[in-house]
mmCIF file of C-alpha atoms in Angstrom:
data_model
loop_
_atom_site.group_PDB
_atom_site.id
_atom_site.type_symbol
_atom_site.label_atom_id
_atom_site.label_comp_id
_atom_site.label_asym_id
_atom_site.label_seq_id
_atom_site.Cartn_x
_atom_site.Cartn_y
_atom_site.Cartn_z
ATOM 1 C CA MET R 1 83.107 92.426 87.909
ATOM 2 C CA PHE R 2 86.619 91.351 88.529
ATOM 3 C CA LEU R 3 86.272 87.810 86.908
ATOM 4 C CA SER R 4 84.814 89.529 83.730
ATOM 5 C CA VAL R 5 87.858 91.581 83.407
ATOM 6 C CA SER R 6 89.761 88.426 82.327
ATOM 7 C CA ILE R 7 87.780 88.478 79.080
ATOM 8 C CA ALA R 8 89.903 91.631 78.270
ATOM 9 C CA PHE R 9 92.842 89.334 77.810
ATOM 10 C CA PHE R 10 91.320 87.021 75.370
ATOM 11 C CA CYS R 11 92.392 87.568 71.692
ATOM 12 C CA PHE R 12 90.052 86.618 68.727
ATOM 13 C CA ALA R 13 91.171 85.691 65.305
ATOM 14 C CA SER R 14 89.043 83.963 62.606
ATOM 15 C CA GLY R 15 86.374 82.856 65.149
ATOM 16 C CA VAL R 16 88.786 81.053 67.253
ATOM 17 C CA LEU R 17 89.078 81.941 71.074
ATOM 18 C CA THR R 18 92.879 81.728 71.853
ATOM 19 C CA ASN R 19 94.875 82.889 74.884
ATOM 20 C CA SER R 20 97.923 81.445 76.934
ATOM 21 C CA LEU R 21 95.556 81.021 79.934
ATOM 22 C CA ILE R 22 93.047 78.801 78.287
ATOM 23 C CA THR R 23 92.760 75.952 75.657
ATOM 24 C CA PRO R 24 91.820 77.277 72.156
ATOM 25 C CA CYS R 25 88.204 76.995 71.310
ATOM 26 C CA LYS R 26 85.789 77.874 68.588
ATOM 27 C CA VAL R 27 83.744 80.664 69.933
ATOM 28 C CA ASN R 28 80.552 78.697 69.298
ATOM 29 C CA ASP R 29 81.827 75.633 71.086
ATOM 30 C CA LEU R 30 80.420 76.514 74.444
ATOM 31 C CA VAL R 31 81.508 73.176 76.046
ATOM 32 C CA CYS R 32 84.965 73.759 75.210
ATOM 33 C CA VAL R 33 84.794 77.482 76.091
ATOM 34 C CA ASP R 34 83.110 76.671 79.509
ATOM 35 C CA LYS R 35 85.789 74.084 80.395
ATOM 36 C CA SER R 36 88.605 76.474 79.372
ATOM 37 C CA ILE R 37 87.150 79.356 81.355
ATOM 38 C CA LYS R 38 86.775 77.201 84.470
ATOM 39 C CA GLY R 39 90.426 76.079 84.143
ATOM 40 C CA ALA R 40 91.688 79.689 83.889
ATOM 41 C CA ILE R 41 89.568 81.187 86.664
ATOM 42 C CA PRO R 42 91.785 79.901 89.578
ATOM 43 C CA LYS R 43 94.783 81.283 87.868
ATOM 44 C CA ILE R 44 93.199 84.736 87.314
ATOM 45 C CA LEU R 45 91.995 84.919 91.050
ATOM 46 C CA VAL R 46 95.445 84.275 92.326
ATOM 47 C CA GLY R 47 96.819 87.054 89.923
ATOM 48 C CA ILE R 48 98.991 86.939 86.849
ATOM 49 C CA PRO R 49 101.590 89.812 87.119
ATOM 50 C CA GLU R 50 102.940 89.386 83.695
ATOM 51 C CA LEU R 51 99.366 90.073 82.251
ATOM 52 C CA GLY R 52 98.672 92.880 84.636
ATOM 53 C CA VAL R 53 96.112 90.940 86.458
ATOM 54 C CA GLU R 54 96.177 91.655 90.209
ATOM 55 C CA SER R 55 94.996 89.123 92.807
ATOM 56 C CA SER R 56 91.295 88.965 93.364
ATOM 57 C CA ASP R 57 91.692 87.560 97.022
ATOM 58 C CA PRO R 58 92.042 89.545 99.070
ATOM 59 C CA ILE R 59 90.438 92.677 97.719
ATOM 60 C CA PHE R 60 91.172 95.963 99.439
ATOM 61 C CA VAL R 61 88.425 98.650 98.892
ATOM 62 C CA ASP R 62 89.030 102.181 100.206
ATOM 63 C CA GLN R 63 85.265 103.050 100.468
ATOM 64 C CA ILE R 64 81.927 101.579 99.780
ATOM 65 C CA ASP R 65 79.061 103.978 99.772
ATOM 66 C CA GLY R 66 75.318 102.737 100.418
ATOM 67 C CA ASN R 67 72.789 105.402 100.034
ATOM 68 C CA LEU R 68 69.305 104.031 100.357
ATOM 69 C CA SER R 69 66.087 105.707 101.135
ATOM 70 C CA ILE R 70 65.800 104.342 104.763
ATOM 71 C CA ILE R 71 69.388 103.505 105.514
ATOM 72 C CA LYS R 72 72.866 105.053 104.679
ATOM 73 C CA TYR R 73 76.037 103.266 105.192
ATOM 74 C CA LYS R 74 79.743 103.603 104.505
ATOM 75 C CA PHE R 75 82.450 100.942 104.772
ATOM 76 C CA PHE R 76 86.129 102.157 104.881
ATOM 77 C CA ASN R 77 89.309 100.355 104.413
ATOM 78 C CA THR R 78 87.501 97.142 103.746
ATOM 79 C CA THR R 79 89.221 93.833 103.005
ATOM 80 C CA ILE R 80 87.261 91.265 101.242
ATOM 81 C CA THR R 81 88.343 87.588 101.052
ATOM 82 C CA GLY R 82 86.691 84.425 99.749
ATOM 83 C CA PHE R 83 86.472 84.921 96.013
ATOM 84 C CA LYS R 84 89.331 82.368 95.299
ATOM 85 C CA ASN R 85 87.006 79.667 96.597
ATOM 86 C CA CYS R 86 84.142 80.690 94.252
ATOM 87 C CA GLU R 87 83.158 78.636 91.235
ATOM 88 C CA ILE R 88 81.648 79.526 87.947
ATOM 89 C CA SER R 89 78.642 77.865 86.305
ATOM 90 C CA ASN R 90 76.236 78.507 83.557
ATOM 91 C CA PHE R 91 78.874 80.378 81.497
ATOM 92 C CA LYS R 92 77.526 81.756 78.226
ATOM 93 C CA LEU R 93 79.343 83.658 75.564
ATOM 94 C CA ASN R 94 77.300 84.817 72.546
ATOM 95 C CA GLU R 95 78.788 83.977 69.183
ATOM 96 C CA ASP R 96 79.462 87.735 68.004
ATOM 97 C CA ILE R 97 81.354 88.153 71.424
ATOM 98 C CA THR R 98 79.386 90.981 72.629
ATOM 99 C CA ALA R 99 78.034 89.475 75.975
ATOM 100 C CA ILE R 100 78.862 87.011 78.606
ATOM 101 C CA LYS R 101 76.655 85.628 81.418
ATOM 102 C CA TYR R 102 77.661 83.304 84.328
ATOM 103 C CA ASP R 103 76.919 82.508 87.951
ATOM 104 C CA LEU R 104 79.505 82.882 90.514
ATOM 105 C CA ASN R 105 78.904 80.416 93.422
ATOM 106 C CA CYS R 106 80.804 81.426 96.714
ATOM 107 C CA PRO R 107 80.838 79.095 99.906
ATOM 108 C CA LYS R 108 81.814 82.232 101.946
ATOM 109 C CA ILE R 109 82.784 85.759 101.569
ATOM 110 C CA SER R 110 84.311 87.852 104.450
ATOM 111 C CA LEU R 111 84.459 91.594 104.736
ATOM 112 C CA ILE R 112 86.421 93.340 107.527
ATOM 113 C CA GLY R 113 86.857 97.164 108.015
ATOM 114 C CA LYS R 114 85.390 100.263 109.406
ATOM 115 C CA TYR R 115 81.772 101.427 108.993
ATOM 116 C CA GLU R 116 79.351 104.307 109.590
ATOM 117 C CA VAL R 117 75.564 103.730 109.518
ATOM 118 C CA SER R 118 72.392 105.553 110.143
ATOM 119 C CA GLY R 119 68.715 105.013 109.377
ATOM 120 C CA ARG R 120 66.392 101.957 109.643
ATOM 121 C CA LEU R 121 67.325 98.340 109.243
ATOM 122 C CA ILE R 122 63.944 96.997 107.865
ATOM 123 C CA VAL R 123 62.020 98.010 110.952
ATOM 124 C CA LEU R 124 64.707 98.838 113.525
ATOM 125 C CA PRO R 125 66.523 102.242 113.902
ATOM 126 C CA VAL R 126 70.331 101.839 113.606
ATOM 127 C CA GLU R 127 73.237 104.134 113.933
ATOM 128 C CA GLY R 128 76.913 103.993 114.897
ATOM 129 C CA SER R 129 80.433 103.694 113.715
ATOM 130 C CA GLY R 130 83.419 101.487 114.362
ATOM 131 C CA ASP R 131 84.985 98.259 113.306
ATOM 132 C CA PHE R 132 82.806 95.564 111.527
ATOM 133 C CA GLN R 133 83.042 92.110 110.256
ATOM 134 C CA LEU R 134 80.592 90.486 107.974
ATOM 135 C CA ILE R 135 80.834 86.718 107.095
ATOM 136 C CA THR R 136 78.435 85.269 104.632
ATOM 137 C CA GLY R 137 77.520 81.794 104.086
ATOM 138 C CA LYS R 138 76.720 80.416 100.547
ATOM 139 C CA TYR R 139 76.229 83.268 97.961
ATOM 140 C CA SER R 140 75.038 83.235 94.469
ATOM 141 C CA ILE R 141 75.946 86.203 92.111
ATOM 142 C CA HIS R 142 74.756 86.265 88.592
ATOM 143 C CA VAL R 143 76.845 88.420 86.241
ATOM 144 C CA ASP R 144 75.475 89.822 82.891
ATOM 145 C CA SER R 145 78.194 91.627 81.065
ATOM 146 C CA GLU R 146 78.172 93.682 77.941
ATOM 147 C CA LEU R 147 81.358 93.718 75.913
ATOM 148 C CA LYS R 148 83.000 96.017 73.356
ATOM 149 C CA LYS R 149 85.783 95.085 70.837
ATOM 150 C CA GLY R 150 88.863 97.177 70.047
ATOM 151 C CA THR R 151 92.180 96.745 68.192
ATOM 152 C CA GLY R 152 95.243 96.731 70.439
ATOM 153 C CA SER R 153 98.799 98.008 69.614
ATOM 154 C CA ASP R 154 99.767 94.469 68.742
ATOM 155 C CA GLY R 155 97.212 94.527 65.959
ATOM 156 C CA LYS R 156 94.936 91.921 67.381
ATOM 157 C CA THR R 157 91.359 92.261 68.368
ATOM 158 C CA HIS R 158 90.662 92.568 72.243
ATOM 159 C CA ILE R 159 87.539 92.986 74.101
ATOM 160 C CA SER R 160 86.752 94.694 77.403
ATOM 161 C CA ILE R 161 83.781 95.205 79.724
ATOM 162 C CA LYS R 162 81.350 97.891 78.499
ATOM 163 C CA ASN R 163 78.863 97.420 81.210
ATOM 164 C CA PHE R 164 77.663 94.808 83.691
ATOM 165 C CA LYS R 165 74.669 93.926 85.857
ATOM 166 C CA LEU R 166 74.733 91.684 88.992
ATOM 167 C CA LYS R 167 71.866 89.864 90.704
ATOM 168 C CA SER R 168 73.006 88.492 94.161
ATOM 169 C CA LYS R 169 71.353 86.089 96.487
ATOM 170 C CA ALA R 170 72.311 85.005 99.910
ATOM 171 C CA LEU R 171 71.707 81.176 100.208
ATOM 172 C CA SER R 172 72.608 80.513 103.848
ATOM 173 C CA PRO R 173 72.879 82.570 107.121
ATOM 174 C CA ILE R 174 75.117 85.673 107.379
ATOM 175 C CA LYS R 175 77.044 86.608 110.551
ATOM 176 C CA PHE R 176 76.836 90.539 111.240
ATOM 177 C CA ASP R 177 79.372 91.886 113.902
ATOM 178 C CA PHE R 178 79.310 95.744 114.067
ATOM 179 C CA LYS R 179 81.075 97.220 117.058
ATOM 180 C CA ASN R 180 80.003 100.341 118.884
ATOM 181 C CA LEU R 181 76.380 100.456 117.490
ATOM 182 C CA PHE R 182 74.441 103.308 119.312
ATOM 183 C CA ASN R 183 77.758 104.503 120.817
ATOM 184 C CA GLY R 184 78.297 101.382 122.725
ATOM 185 C CA GLN R 185 74.836 100.828 124.192
ATOM 186 C CA LYS R 186 74.798 97.154 124.580
ATOM 187 C CA ASP R 187 71.116 96.605 124.835
ATOM 188 C CA LEU R 188 70.224 98.435 121.662
ATOM 189 C CA SER R 189 73.292 96.821 119.838
ATOM 190 C CA ASP R 190 72.156 93.303 120.846
ATOM 191 C CA THR R 191 68.667 93.985 119.690
ATOM 192 C CA VAL R 192 69.859 95.040 116.278
ATOM 193 C CA HIS R 193 72.440 92.139 115.952
ATOM 194 C CA LYS R 194 69.751 89.595 116.934
ATOM 195 C CA PHE R 195 67.364 90.913 114.372
ATOM 196 C CA ALA R 196 69.899 91.035 111.739
ATOM 197 C CA ASN R 197 71.268 87.545 112.274
ATOM 198 C CA GLU R 198 67.923 86.050 112.420
ATOM 199 C CA ASN R 199 66.584 87.911 109.399
ATOM 200 C CA TRP R 200 69.852 87.709 107.351
ATOM 201 C CA GLN R 201 68.133 87.212 103.981
ATOM 202 C CA GLU R 202 65.854 90.189 104.305
ATOM 203 C CA VAL R 203 68.947 92.300 105.505
ATOM 204 C CA ALA R 204 71.001 91.069 102.627
ATOM 205 C CA ASN R 205 68.185 91.973 100.169
ATOM 206 C CA GLN R 206 68.132 95.434 101.402
ATOM 207 C CA VAL R 207 71.781 96.386 101.379
ATOM 208 C CA GLN R 208 73.602 93.774 98.999
ATOM 209 C CA ASP R 209 73.052 95.534 95.591
ATOM 210 C CA LEU R 210 75.052 98.672 96.386
ATOM 211 C CA LEU R 211 77.675 96.650 98.311
ATOM 212 C CA PHE R 212 78.479 94.262 95.414
#
């Protein structure tokens, strides 16, 4: 997860969490760590070129593949915006610095690009290719990251992401707009769009894990 990558820039010495981005904290002082992380996140999202941190808003993704049992989709040349407005809550860093957990709360995330899709959307057949736009409402993303330590060329201990798991939940309606469904057959396209927009939570539950 892009926010977890920021952890790779934290240096640890004698149990003290230090970095130019954040206020120094004892690792077990979770109140201080939480406050410092929340203060650093806006800077990280904008990007910090001198630390090699690229901007997280917008994000450009060449290809996203979704290969599920009843539906297969691909998104191409996708631009994702909205992460800069997300807020972190429930941040937890264990004392031996091997895991972090947090909730990412986003008011809106927008995806724009090209798509290909075929299969069934819950109960309806769907197929097509063309331009798409997907605009979410409120979204909650729980991030559970496993960390690993290593010694850098500077002789200091750094950590990086070893593995992570995401659990996402749409909290308000999502707007789906997929051009040229069914090769432009408007009646079929309107039916699928009506179903998706009215059943946004079920649709999100079906496709969101691979997407995120």
